[in-house]
Each structure stands twice: as structure tokens, then as C-alpha cells.
Amino acid sequence: MKHRALRFVTPLLLTAALPLVACSGDAGVDEEFEQQAGSVDQSNVDMVDYLLPSCDKPSPAWQIGSEQFRIVPMGMKGDRGRFAIVKSTDGAGFEEWYVDSDWLRIRSDTTWAYERSPGGAWCDVKCGDNTYDNCQQRWNTNASDPLNGINPSSPWALTIYHEPGNEGLAAAFIARRMSLPFGGQTKFTTYMEIKGSDRNTCGGCWVNFGTKAGQSVARTVVARRYGSWNGFSDVVHLHVESGPGAGESYYYARGKGWVGFNDKVASHEVNSGTLPQSSCMSFQQGSVCQAVGKAGSGNTPSQPPPPPPPPSGGDGTCDCRSDVDNFCLYPANTPDCGMTAPGGYCDPNSDGDFGDADWVRGYNEYKETCGSGSPPPPPPPPACECKSNVDNFCLYPANTSGCDMTKPGGYCDPNGDGSFDDANWEKGYYDYHDVCP
């Protein structure tokens, strides 16, 4: 039986009730919210401790009513950590999130739905107009039910959230740090644009619940903190006062994750290995410890550090040779040839192997220093097609066409078991940055 995902995000169901305001700045907070530099006493909370139980491995799934919710770190993207909240047992229902120093940011949600009428059926959102009369349920495969989703009248849609005027930045959704003593409360307001996207292709599509071009919607959240709540200790309760999801309540327990929604409470943990499933989005587990500033468990390899700077001086002082035309063809650690030392441009990752060398620079500097009549060689072709949503070849799906490192026995899957747990993340990082902009 196909699993029905809870409809947690129901933005703009009644657009007249949600004021749309022109806004071009970053997400803001009102006077009741106080940003903190770090957790210095028990009154200051870091929501990462409540929403993201582990920065480098998936959390157990919590059973909340008939649903299961599992949080999975998905590695770094720039200076932000990416993670997913898997809502359904088949992985098709999930939310995509990012975390940085100030905010927990939501990017996409595949469980977009609207209520047909107050207290009525939930209808999955499709591209185009969504009304009472064209209600369909994606999870409903009962051919005799007029609401079944076997043949949708238009493609199913997922939600895309982004900062006002900045489509590339996921929308600020939860303030990361708050001054919130036990029994106390505070509130924060964020602004966002909401758009539709085709679930199958991830291409943009108009949805009548989205914000209008150039406009954003405000979302105000009241945060409360309880010493105990329904068997859980140290719980933060986020209640959406206005804006998308108005009236909804979320409960997060320190070190446990998402443990309640509205009147539903997590009953027990479930050992689930479900990962997000999408035909147009790529997901690969990875550490976000760098983004949250915490140590990992050591069970999952962390993202590699940035390349060390090349040693100063000595790059063009090597003796010229008649048998080569490139400084990166010299042996490692050649005297007076700084580029051949660990960290030089012939060995950026300092592993003693010139596989990640800047061959074009090596050729051009040799030509300038030693002379050469040949034109510079073209840069080496990438091992596989570059992608804009990753920064490491080992974040590509297994057996990606043209990407040998993702195949069994490649450096992303040395033992050939189909899992990248034993990947050479460092090589994947440097290889990607060597050939991709």
C-alpha cells in the first residue's frame, strides 16, 4: 500500500487571508527575538540541537500517528549544510532543508497539499489551478474513488521556497539561535517567496497557491520551551501564528528531533533506512558538521577541508629540462620547485599524486620560464558532467553515466557494494573542483 504523507505545509490555501508584501531584504526578526552568538547558558538554545540530532548520520525515524519522520544529513553545499526530512516510508514524501550560522532554511517540499473544504479531504497540489472540483490525491490508487490520483489532470507539483528576490537561497524558516528559557517564549518573522515545480522534472510551473511575481509572504512563529512534554525532556514548541501553515504546531526535543505535530505525539522510534526519492533531485548522505560547528560521530566521512594555500615563492625558479614541457611533469618535491611540493598547484591536496594538478598553469609557466613554441594544451576534460547542485563527484548517484568513480570499484565505491560509505570524499572533492567551475 502506498504510504500517505502528512500534509504539513499548506501555504496560501486562502490567499486573501495571507497578506502579500513587497520585500527585498533578508529574513528579519521582531524586537522580541534576540540573535545569539552561541549557547552560553540554559536560556540560549541552538535549534540544531533539537531539529538535527546528528550532523553526520541519519536519525532514527519517529512514529507520529500513522507517519514516520527521519532526518538525514546530505552533506555540504558551499558553507551551508543540506539535510532532508523524510516523511513517507517510500521516500517520495520529503522536505529539503539547509542550515547555516543563523537559520534553518527550507528549500522544497514534495507533500504540498490543500484542504478541499474545512474538515474535508486533503488534495495534492498540481501544476495550474487547484480547486474543489479538480481535487486528486497522489497516494490514492483506488480506481473507484473519484479523488484517486491514477491519472492526474496536470503534473503533481512540489513547493519551492526562496528568499525574496533571491531564487538561489532557500527561505529562512526557523531561527537557529534564540533566547528561550524554560517556560519562556519569543517570536520571529521571516519573509519568503513560494513557487511551484513539476515533481517529475523539477521544472518551474505556475500554481495558484504561489506568491505573485515580486511579492513575498510573511510568516510569524511563536517559540515556547518546556522542561517536559508528553514524555520528552527539553522541548521547543513552534506555533505558526500567521502566514504559510498558520495554526500549525511543531514540537522538537533536544537530541531527539521532530517528536510532535499539532495533536500527534511520537510514540516510538523506528529503524528505517528510507532515503528521499526523486526523479529530478540528487541525494547522497554526507556530513553537515562543518555547517553546524559540531563534532560528528565518526561513522560517516566528513566533507574534505578546503585546499591548503600553495607555498609562497619558488614557483618559477626550477631548472629547465629538455625532456618535459610542463612543471607538473617534474618529480614531487623537486628542489626549488614550490609547485611540486605538497600544497603547490601540482599537488593541491598534498597526497603526493599529481592527478589533481593544474596542468594548464604548469605548461604556461614552463613556457614563460623555459620557452616553448607549442600552443598551450587544452585543460583536461572533466571525468563526467558538472552539476550545479553538488561540489563532490561522490555526491553523484551510483553508476552515473561517464563517471567511473561512481561505479563499483571506483573511488566513490571501492568495495563495490553500491554504498558510498567507504568513498574517498577528499579525492571526489578535489577532482570536482579541478574540472568544474
CSV table of C-alpha atoms in Angstrom, one decimal:
chain,number,residue,atom,x,y,z
A,1,MET,CA,0.0,0.0,0.0
A,2,LYS,CA,1.4,3.3,-0.9
A,3,HIS,CA,2.1,5.5,2.1
A,4,ARG,CA,0.3,8.7,2.6
A,5,ALA,CA,2.5,11.6,3.7
A,6,LEU,CA,1.1,14.1,6.2
A,7,ARG,CA,0.3,17.4,4.7
A,8,PHE,CA,2.4,19.6,7.0
A,9,VAL,CA,2.9,22.6,4.7
A,10,THR,CA,-0.2,24.1,3.2
A,11,PRO,CA,0.8,27.6,2.2
A,12,LEU,CA,-1.6,30.1,0.7
A,13,LEU,CA,-4.7,27.9,0.9
A,14,LEU,CA,-6.7,31.0,1.3
A,15,THR,CA,-4.6,33.7,-0.3
A,16,ALA,CA,-6.8,36.5,0.8
A,17,ALA,CA,-6.1,35.7,4.4
A,18,LEU,CA,-2.3,36.0,3.9
A,19,PRO,CA,-1.2,39.5,3.2
A,20,LEU,CA,1.4,39.7,0.4
A,21,VAL,CA,4.0,42.3,1.0
A,22,ALA,CA,6.8,43.7,-1.2
A,23,CYS,CA,10.1,42.7,0.4
A,24,SER,CA,13.6,42.6,-0.9
A,25,GLY,CA,15.7,42.1,2.2
A,26,ASP,CA,16.8,39.0,4.1
A,27,ALA,CA,14.6,37.4,6.6
A,28,GLY,CA,14.1,39.6,9.7
A,29,VAL,CA,13.1,39.2,13.3
A,30,ASP,CA,11.0,41.4,15.5
A,31,GLU,CA,12.0,43.1,18.8
A,32,GLU,CA,11.1,40.0,20.8
A,33,PHE,CA,13.7,37.9,19.1
A,34,GLU,CA,17.3,38.2,20.2
A,35,GLN,CA,20.0,36.7,18.0
A,36,GLN,CA,22.7,35.0,20.0
A,37,ALA,CA,26.4,34.2,19.1
A,38,GLY,CA,26.3,30.8,20.8
A,39,SER,CA,24.7,28.8,23.6
A,40,VAL,CA,26.3,30.4,26.7
A,41,ASP,CA,23.7,29.5,29.3
A,42,GLN,CA,20.5,27.5,29.6
A,43,SER,CA,18.4,30.4,28.4
A,44,ASN,CA,20.0,30.3,24.9
A,45,VAL,CA,19.1,27.5,22.5
A,46,ASP,CA,20.5,26.3,19.2
A,47,MET,CA,17.7,24.7,17.2
A,48,VAL,CA,20.2,22.4,15.5
A,49,ASP,CA,20.3,20.5,18.9
A,50,TYR,CA,16.5,20.0,18.6
A,51,LEU,CA,15.9,19.5,14.8
A,52,LEU,CA,19.1,17.8,13.7
A,53,PRO,CA,20.0,15.0,16.2
A,54,SER,CA,23.2,14.0,14.4
A,55,CYS,CA,25.3,16.1,12.0
A,56,ASP,CA,26.9,13.1,10.2
A,57,LYS,CA,24.4,10.2,10.2
A,58,PRO,CA,20.7,9.7,9.8
A,59,SER,CA,18.5,9.8,12.9
A,60,PRO,CA,16.1,7.0,13.7
A,61,ALA,CA,12.6,7.5,12.4
A,62,TRP,CA,9.9,8.6,14.8
A,63,GLN,CA,6.4,7.1,14.6
A,64,ILE,CA,4.0,10.1,14.8
A,65,GLY,CA,0.4,8.8,14.3
A,66,SER,CA,0.4,6.7,11.1
A,67,GLU,CA,3.5,8.5,9.8
A,68,GLN,CA,7.3,8.1,10.2
A,69,PHE,CA,9.8,11.0,10.1
A,70,ARG,CA,13.5,10.6,9.6
A,71,ILE,CA,16.2,13.3,9.4
A,72,VAL,CA,19.1,12.6,7.1
A,73,PRO,CA,22.2,14.8,6.7
A,74,MET,CA,23.0,15.3,3.0
A,75,GLY,CA,26.5,17.0,3.0
A,76,MET,CA,27.7,20.5,2.4
A,77,LYS,CA,26.7,22.9,-0.3
A,78,GLY,CA,29.1,25.9,-0.1
A,79,ASP,CA,29.1,27.0,3.5
A,80,ARG,CA,25.6,25.6,4.2
A,81,GLY,CA,24.7,22.1,5.3
A,82,ARG,CA,21.9,20.2,3.4
A,83,PHE,CA,19.6,17.7,5.1
A,84,ALA,CA,16.3,16.1,4.3
A,85,ILE,CA,13.3,15.3,6.5
A,86,VAL,CA,11.8,12.0,5.0
A,87,LYS,CA,8.1,11.9,5.7
A,88,SER,CA,6.9,8.7,4.0
A,89,THR,CA,8.1,5.1,4.1
A,90,ASP,CA,8.6,5.0,0.3
A,91,GLY,CA,10.9,8.1,0.4
A,92,ALA,CA,8.7,10.1,-2.1
A,93,GLY,CA,7.4,12.4,0.6
A,94,PHE,CA,10.2,14.6,2.0
A,95,GLU,CA,11.4,18.2,2.7
A,96,GLU,CA,14.7,19.6,1.7
A,97,TRP,CA,16.4,21.9,4.2
A,98,TYR,CA,19.7,23.8,4.6
A,99,VAL,CA,21.4,25.1,7.8
A,100,ASP,CA,23.8,28.0,8.2
A,101,SER,CA,25.1,30.1,11.1
A,102,ASP,CA,21.8,31.9,11.6
A,103,TRP,CA,18.9,30.0,10.1
A,104,LEU,CA,17.4,26.6,9.3
A,105,ARG,CA,16.2,27.1,5.7
A,106,ILE,CA,13.6,25.2,3.8
A,107,ARG,CA,14.0,24.7,0.0
A,108,SER,CA,11.5,22.2,-1.2
A,109,ASP,CA,8.6,20.0,0.0
A,110,THR,CA,7.1,17.2,-2.1
A,111,THR,CA,4.0,16.9,0.2
A,112,TRP,CA,2.3,20.1,-0.8
A,113,ALA,CA,-1.5,19.8,-0.3
A,114,TYR,CA,-4.6,21.8,0.3
A,115,GLU,CA,-7.8,21.1,2.2
A,116,ARG,CA,-10.8,20.7,-0.1
A,117,SER,CA,-13.1,22.3,2.5
A,118,PRO,CA,-12.8,22.9,6.2
A,119,GLY,CA,-12.6,19.5,7.7
A,120,GLY,CA,-12.7,17.9,4.3
A,121,ALA,CA,-10.4,15.8,2.2
A,122,TRP,CA,-6.8,16.7,1.5
A,123,CYS,CA,-5.9,17.2,-2.1
A,124,ASP,CA,-2.4,17.1,-3.5
A,125,VAL,CA,-1.3,20.2,-5.3
A,126,LYS,CA,-0.9,20.0,-9.1
A,127,CYS,CA,0.6,22.5,-11.6
A,128,GLY,CA,-2.0,25.0,-12.6
A,129,ASP,CA,-5.3,25.8,-10.8
A,130,ASN,CA,-6.2,23.7,-7.7
A,131,THR,CA,-9.9,23.9,-6.8
A,132,TYR,CA,-12.6,22.0,-5.0
A,133,ASP,CA,-13.7,20.4,-8.3
A,134,ASN,CA,-10.3,19.1,-9.5
A,135,CYS,CA,-9.1,17.6,-6.2
A,136,GLN,CA,-6.9,14.5,-6.6
A,137,GLN,CA,-4.8,12.5,-4.1
A,138,ARG,CA,-1.4,11.3,-5.4
A,139,TRP,CA,-1.3,8.4,-2.9
A,140,ASN,CA,-4.8,7.3,-3.7
A,141,THR,CA,-4.8,4.4,-6.2
A,142,ASN,CA,-8.4,3.3,-5.7
A,143,ALA,CA,-9.9,3.4,-9.2
A,144,SER,CA,-13.4,3.6,-7.9
A,145,ASP,CA,-12.7,6.7,-5.8
A,146,PRO,CA,-13.3,9.9,-7.8
A,147,LEU,CA,-10.4,11.5,-5.9
A,148,ASN,CA,-7.8,8.9,-7.0
A,149,GLY,CA,-4.5,10.1,-8.4
A,150,ILE,CA,-4.1,7.5,-11.1
A,151,ASN,CA,-4.3,9.9,-14.0
A,152,PRO,CA,-3.7,13.4,-12.7
A,153,SER,CA,-5.2,16.2,-14.8
A,154,SER,CA,-1.9,18.0,-14.7
A,155,PRO,CA,1.6,17.2,-13.3
A,156,TRP,CA,1.9,16.9,-9.5
A,157,ALA,CA,3.7,19.9,-8.0
A,158,LEU,CA,6.2,20.3,-5.2
A,159,THR,CA,6.8,23.5,-3.3
A,160,ILE,CA,9.9,25.7,-3.8
A,161,TYR,CA,10.7,28.3,-1.1
A,162,HIS,CA,13.4,31.0,-1.5
A,163,GLU,CA,14.4,34.3,0.0
A,164,PRO,CA,12.7,37.4,-1.5
A,165,GLY,CA,14.4,38.3,-4.8
A,166,ASN,CA,17.0,35.5,-4.5
A,167,GLU,CA,15.9,32.3,-6.1
A,168,GLY,CA,19.2,30.6,-5.3
A,169,LEU,CA,18.8,30.9,-1.5
A,170,ALA,CA,16.5,28.7,0.4
A,171,ALA,CA,14.0,30.5,2.6
A,172,ALA,CA,14.8,31.2,6.2
A,173,PHE,CA,12.2,29.2,8.2
A,174,ILE,CA,13.4,28.6,11.7
A,175,ALA,CA,15.7,31.0,13.6
A,176,ARG,CA,18.7,28.9,14.6
A,177,ARG,CA,19.6,30.7,17.9
A,178,MET,CA,17.1,32.1,20.4
A,179,SER,CA,17.0,33.4,23.9
A,180,LEU,CA,14.4,31.0,25.3
A,181,PRO,CA,14.4,29.9,29.0
A,182,PHE,CA,12.3,27.1,30.2
A,183,GLY,CA,8.7,28.3,30.4
A,184,GLY,CA,9.5,31.4,28.3
A,185,GLN,CA,8.5,32.4,24.8
A,186,THR,CA,9.7,34.5,21.9
A,187,LYS,CA,8.8,35.0,18.3
A,188,PHE,CA,10.4,35.7,14.9
A,189,THR,CA,9.2,36.7,11.5
A,190,THR,CA,10.6,35.6,8.2
A,191,TYR,CA,9.7,36.5,4.6
A,192,MET,CA,9.7,34.2,1.6
A,193,GLU,CA,8.6,33.6,-2.0
A,194,ILE,CA,6.7,30.4,-2.7
A,195,LYS,CA,6.6,28.8,-6.2
A,196,GLY,CA,5.6,25.5,-7.8
A,197,SER,CA,7.8,23.0,-9.5
A,198,ASP,CA,6.9,19.9,-11.5
A,199,ARG,CA,7.6,16.8,-9.3
A,200,ASN,CA,8.8,14.8,-12.3
A,201,THR,CA,11.2,17.3,-13.9
A,202,CYS,CA,11.8,19.9,-11.3
A,203,GLY,CA,11.0,22.5,-13.9
A,204,GLY,CA,9.0,25.5,-12.8
A,205,CYS,CA,5.3,25.5,-13.1
A,206,TRP,CA,2.6,28.0,-12.1
A,207,VAL,CA,0.5,27.1,-9.1
A,208,ASN,CA,-2.4,29.2,-7.9
A,209,PHE,CA,-1.1,28.9,-4.3
A,210,GLY,CA,2.3,30.5,-5.1
A,211,THR,CA,3.2,34.1,-4.3
A,212,LYS,CA,2.9,36.7,-7.1
A,213,ALA,CA,6.0,37.8,-9.0
A,214,GLY,CA,8.0,40.4,-7.0
A,215,GLN,CA,6.0,39.8,-3.8
A,216,SER,CA,6.7,37.8,-0.7
A,217,VAL,CA,4.7,36.5,2.2
A,218,ALA,CA,5.4,37.0,5.9
A,219,ARG,CA,5.5,34.1,8.4
A,220,THR,CA,5.5,34.7,12.1
A,221,VAL,CA,6.3,31.9,14.6
A,222,VAL,CA,5.9,31.9,18.4
A,223,ALA,CA,8.5,29.7,20.1
A,224,ARG,CA,8.0,28.2,23.6
A,225,ARG,CA,10.2,25.9,25.6
A,226,TYR,CA,9.0,23.2,28.0
A,227,GLY,CA,11.1,21.3,30.6
A,228,SER,CA,9.0,18.2,29.7
A,229,TRP,CA,6.2,17.4,27.2
A,230,ASN,CA,4.4,14.1,26.7
A,231,GLY,CA,7.4,12.1,28.0
A,232,PHE,CA,10.1,14.1,26.3
A,233,SER,CA,12.6,16.4,28.1
A,234,ASP,CA,13.6,19.9,26.9
A,235,VAL,CA,11.1,20.5,24.1
A,236,VAL,CA,10.8,23.6,21.9
A,237,HIS,CA,7.3,24.2,20.6
A,238,LEU,CA,7.0,26.3,17.4
A,239,HIS,CA,3.5,27.6,16.7
A,240,VAL,CA,2.8,29.3,13.3
A,241,GLU,CA,1.0,32.5,14.3
A,242,SER,CA,0.4,33.8,10.8
A,243,GLY,CA,1.5,33.2,7.2
A,244,PRO,CA,2.1,29.8,5.5
A,245,GLY,CA,1.0,27.0,7.7
A,246,ALA,CA,-0.9,29.4,10.1
A,247,GLY,CA,-2.2,27.5,13.1
A,248,GLU,CA,0.2,24.5,12.9
A,249,SER,CA,2.3,23.5,15.9
A,250,TYR,CA,5.7,21.6,15.7
A,251,TYR,CA,7.5,20.0,18.7
A,252,TYR,CA,11.2,19.3,18.7
A,253,ALA,CA,13.0,17.6,21.6
A,254,ARG,CA,16.7,18.2,22.3
A,255,GLY,CA,18.8,15.4,20.9
A,256,LYS,CA,15.7,13.6,19.6
A,257,GLY,CA,14.4,15.6,16.7
A,258,TRP,CA,10.8,16.2,15.5
A,259,VAL,CA,8.6,14.5,18.0
A,260,GLY,CA,5.1,16.0,17.6
A,261,PHE,CA,2.8,17.8,15.2
A,262,ASN,CA,-0.4,19.5,16.3
A,263,ASP,CA,-2.2,16.9,18.5
A,264,LYS,CA,0.0,14.0,17.4
A,265,VAL,CA,2.9,12.8,19.6
A,266,ALA,CA,5.8,10.5,18.7
A,267,SER,CA,5.1,7.0,20.2
A,268,HIS,CA,8.3,5.1,19.4
A,269,GLU,CA,11.5,5.0,17.3
A,270,VAL,CA,11.5,3.0,14.1
A,271,ASN,CA,14.6,1.5,12.5
A,272,SER,CA,14.1,2.8,8.9
A,273,GLY,CA,16.7,3.1,6.1
A,274,THR,CA,14.4,5.2,3.9
A,275,LEU,CA,16.1,8.0,1.9
A,276,PRO,CA,14.5,10.7,-0.2
A,277,GLN,CA,13.4,9.5,-3.6
A,278,SER,CA,13.1,11.9,-6.6
A,279,SER,CA,13.3,11.6,-10.4
A,280,CYS,CA,14.9,15.0,-10.7
A,281,MET,CA,16.8,15.7,-7.5
A,282,SER,CA,20.0,14.1,-6.4
A,283,PHE,CA,20.6,13.0,-2.8
A,284,GLN,CA,23.6,11.4,-1.2
A,285,GLN,CA,24.3,11.2,2.5
A,286,GLY,CA,27.1,13.3,3.9
A,287,SER,CA,28.2,15.2,7.0
A,288,VAL,CA,26.9,18.7,7.8
A,289,CYS,CA,29.1,19.0,10.9
A,290,GLN,CA,31.1,21.8,9.3
A,291,ALA,CA,27.9,24.0,8.9
A,292,VAL,CA,26.7,23.4,12.5
A,293,GLY,CA,30.1,23.7,14.1
A,294,LYS,CA,29.8,20.3,15.9
A,295,ALA,CA,31.9,17.2,16.1
A,296,GLY,CA,30.5,14.1,14.3
A,297,SER,CA,30.1,10.6,15.5
A,298,GLY,CA,32.9,9.3,13.2
A,299,ASN,CA,30.6,6.9,11.5
A,300,THR,CA,30.3,8.9,8.3
A,301,PRO,CA,33.2,10.6,6.5
A,302,SER,CA,33.1,14.4,6.8
A,303,GLN,CA,33.5,16.7,3.9
A,304,PRO,CA,37.1,17.5,3.0
A,305,PRO,CA,38.7,20.7,4.2
A,306,PRO,CA,39.4,23.5,1.6
A,307,PRO,CA,42.7,23.1,-0.3
A,308,PRO,CA,45.7,24.4,1.5
A,309,PRO,CA,47.3,27.5,0.1
A,310,PRO,CA,50.3,26.9,-2.2
A,311,PRO,CA,53.7,27.5,-0.6
A,312,SER,CA,55.0,31.0,-1.2
A,313,GLY,CA,57.8,31.7,-3.6
A,314,GLY,CA,59.9,29.3,-5.7
A,315,ASP,CA,57.2,28.5,-8.3
A,316,GLY,CA,59.2,29.7,-11.3
A,317,THR,CA,62.8,29.0,-10.1
A,318,CYS,CA,63.1,25.4,-11.3
A,319,ASP,CA,65.8,24.5,-13.6
A,320,CYS,CA,64.6,24.0,-17.2
A,321,ARG,CA,64.7,20.5,-18.6
A,322,SER,CA,64.8,19.3,-22.2
A,323,ASP,CA,62.6,16.2,-21.8
A,324,VAL,CA,59.4,17.9,-20.5
A,325,ASP,CA,57.3,20.9,-21.3
A,326,ASN,CA,55.4,21.3,-18.0
A,327,PHE,CA,56.5,21.9,-14.4
A,328,CYS,CA,53.9,19.3,-13.2
A,329,LEU,CA,55.9,16.7,-15.1
A,330,TYR,CA,58.7,17.2,-12.6
A,331,PRO,CA,59.1,14.7,-9.7
A,332,ALA,CA,57.3,15.6,-6.5
A,333,ASN,CA,59.3,17.8,-4.1
A,334,THR,CA,61.8,18.8,-6.8
A,335,PRO,CA,64.3,21.2,-5.1
A,336,ASP,CA,63.4,24.9,-5.6
A,337,CYS,CA,60.1,24.0,-7.4
A,338,GLY,CA,57.4,25.0,-5.0
A,339,MET,CA,54.6,23.9,-7.2
A,340,THR,CA,55.8,20.3,-6.8
A,341,ALA,CA,55.7,20.4,-3.0
A,342,PRO,CA,52.6,19.4,-1.0
A,343,GLY,CA,50.0,22.1,-1.4
A,344,GLY,CA,51.6,23.5,-4.6
A,345,TYR,CA,49.5,23.8,-7.7
A,346,CYS,CA,50.8,20.4,-9.0
A,347,ASP,CA,49.7,18.7,-5.7
A,348,PRO,CA,46.9,20.8,-4.2
A,349,ASN,CA,45.6,18.1,-1.9
A,350,SER,CA,49.1,17.2,-0.7
A,351,ASP,CA,48.7,13.5,-1.3
A,352,GLY,CA,51.9,13.1,-3.3
A,353,ASP,CA,49.9,12.4,-6.5
A,354,PHE,CA,49.7,15.0,-9.3
A,355,GLY,CA,46.3,13.7,-10.5
A,356,ASP,CA,44.7,16.9,-9.3
A,357,ALA,CA,47.4,19.2,-10.8
A,358,ASP,CA,46.7,22.5,-12.5
A,359,TRP,CA,48.3,21.2,-15.8
A,360,VAL,CA,47.5,24.4,-17.8
A,361,ARG,CA,49.3,26.6,-15.3
A,362,GLY,CA,52.2,24.2,-15.2
A,363,TYR,CA,52.5,24.3,-19.0
A,364,ASN,CA,52.2,28.1,-19.3
A,365,GLU,CA,54.7,28.8,-16.5
A,366,TYR,CA,57.1,26.4,-18.0
A,367,LYS,CA,56.7,28.1,-21.4
A,368,GLU,CA,57.2,31.6,-19.9
A,369,THR,CA,60.3,30.4,-17.9
A,370,CYS,CA,61.9,28.0,-20.3
A,371,GLY,CA,60.4,28.9,-23.7
A,372,SER,CA,58.3,26.7,-26.0
A,373,GLY,CA,56.9,27.1,-29.4
A,374,SER,CA,53.9,24.9,-28.9
A,375,PRO,CA,50.4,26.3,-28.1
A,376,PRO,CA,49.2,25.6,-24.6
A,377,PRO,CA,47.3,22.3,-24.2
A,378,PRO,CA,43.6,22.4,-23.5
A,379,PRO,CA,42.5,21.7,-19.9
A,380,PRO,CA,41.9,18.0,-19.2
A,381,PRO,CA,38.3,17.1,-19.9
A,382,PRO,CA,36.1,16.5,-16.8
A,383,ALA,CA,35.6,12.9,-15.8
A,384,CYS,CA,31.9,13.5,-16.0
A,385,GLU,CA,29.3,16.2,-16.5
A,386,CYS,CA,29.5,19.0,-13.9
A,387,LYS,CA,26.4,19.7,-11.8
A,388,SER,CA,25.3,23.0,-10.1
A,389,ASN,CA,23.9,21.4,-7.0
A,390,VAL,CA,26.9,19.4,-5.7
A,391,ASP,CA,30.6,20.1,-5.1
A,392,ASN,CA,31.9,16.5,-5.0
A,393,PHE,CA,31.8,13.7,-7.6
A,394,CYS,CA,30.9,11.3,-4.7
A,395,LEU,CA,27.6,13.1,-4.3
A,396,TYR,CA,26.6,11.9,-7.7
A,397,PRO,CA,24.2,8.8,-7.9
A,398,ALA,CA,25.8,5.4,-8.1
A,399,ASN,CA,26.7,4.3,-11.7
A,400,THR,CA,26.3,7.8,-13.2
A,401,SER,CA,27.0,7.6,-16.9
A,402,GLY,CA,30.5,8.6,-17.8
A,403,CYS,CA,31.6,8.9,-14.2
A,404,ASP,CA,33.7,5.9,-13.5
A,405,MET,CA,34.4,6.9,-9.9
A,406,THR,CA,30.7,6.2,-9.1
A,407,LYS,CA,30.7,2.7,-10.5
A,408,PRO,CA,31.5,-0.4,-8.4
A,409,GLY,CA,35.3,-0.3,-7.7
A,410,GLY,CA,35.6,3.4,-8.4
A,411,TYR,CA,37.0,5.6,-5.6
A,412,CYS,CA,33.4,6.5,-4.5
A,413,ASP,CA,32.5,2.9,-4.1
A,414,PRO,CA,35.8,1.0,-3.6
A,415,ASN,CA,34.2,-2.2,-2.2
A,416,GLY,CA,31.5,-2.3,-4.9
A,417,ASP,CA,28.6,-2.7,-2.6
A,418,GLY,CA,26.6,0.2,-4.1
A,419,SER,CA,27.1,2.4,-1.0
A,420,PHE,CA,29.4,5.4,-0.8
A,421,ASP,CA,30.1,5.0,2.9
A,422,ASP,CA,33.7,4.0,2.0
A,423,ALA,CA,34.1,6.7,-0.6
A,424,ASN,CA,37.3,8.7,-1.0
A,425,TRP,CA,35.5,12.0,-0.3
A,426,GLU,CA,38.6,14.1,-0.4
A,427,LYS,CA,39.5,12.9,-3.9
A,428,GLY,CA,35.9,13.4,-5.0
A,429,TYR,CA,36.0,17.0,-3.7
A,430,TYR,CA,39.3,18.0,-5.3
A,431,ASP,CA,38.6,16.2,-8.6
A,432,TYR,CA,35.3,18.0,-8.9
A,433,HIS,CA,36.8,21.4,-8.2
A,434,ASP,CA,39.7,20.7,-10.6
A,435,VAL,CA,37.4,20.3,-13.6
A,436,CYS,CA,34.1,22.1,-12.7
A,437,PRO,CA,33.7,25.8,-12.2
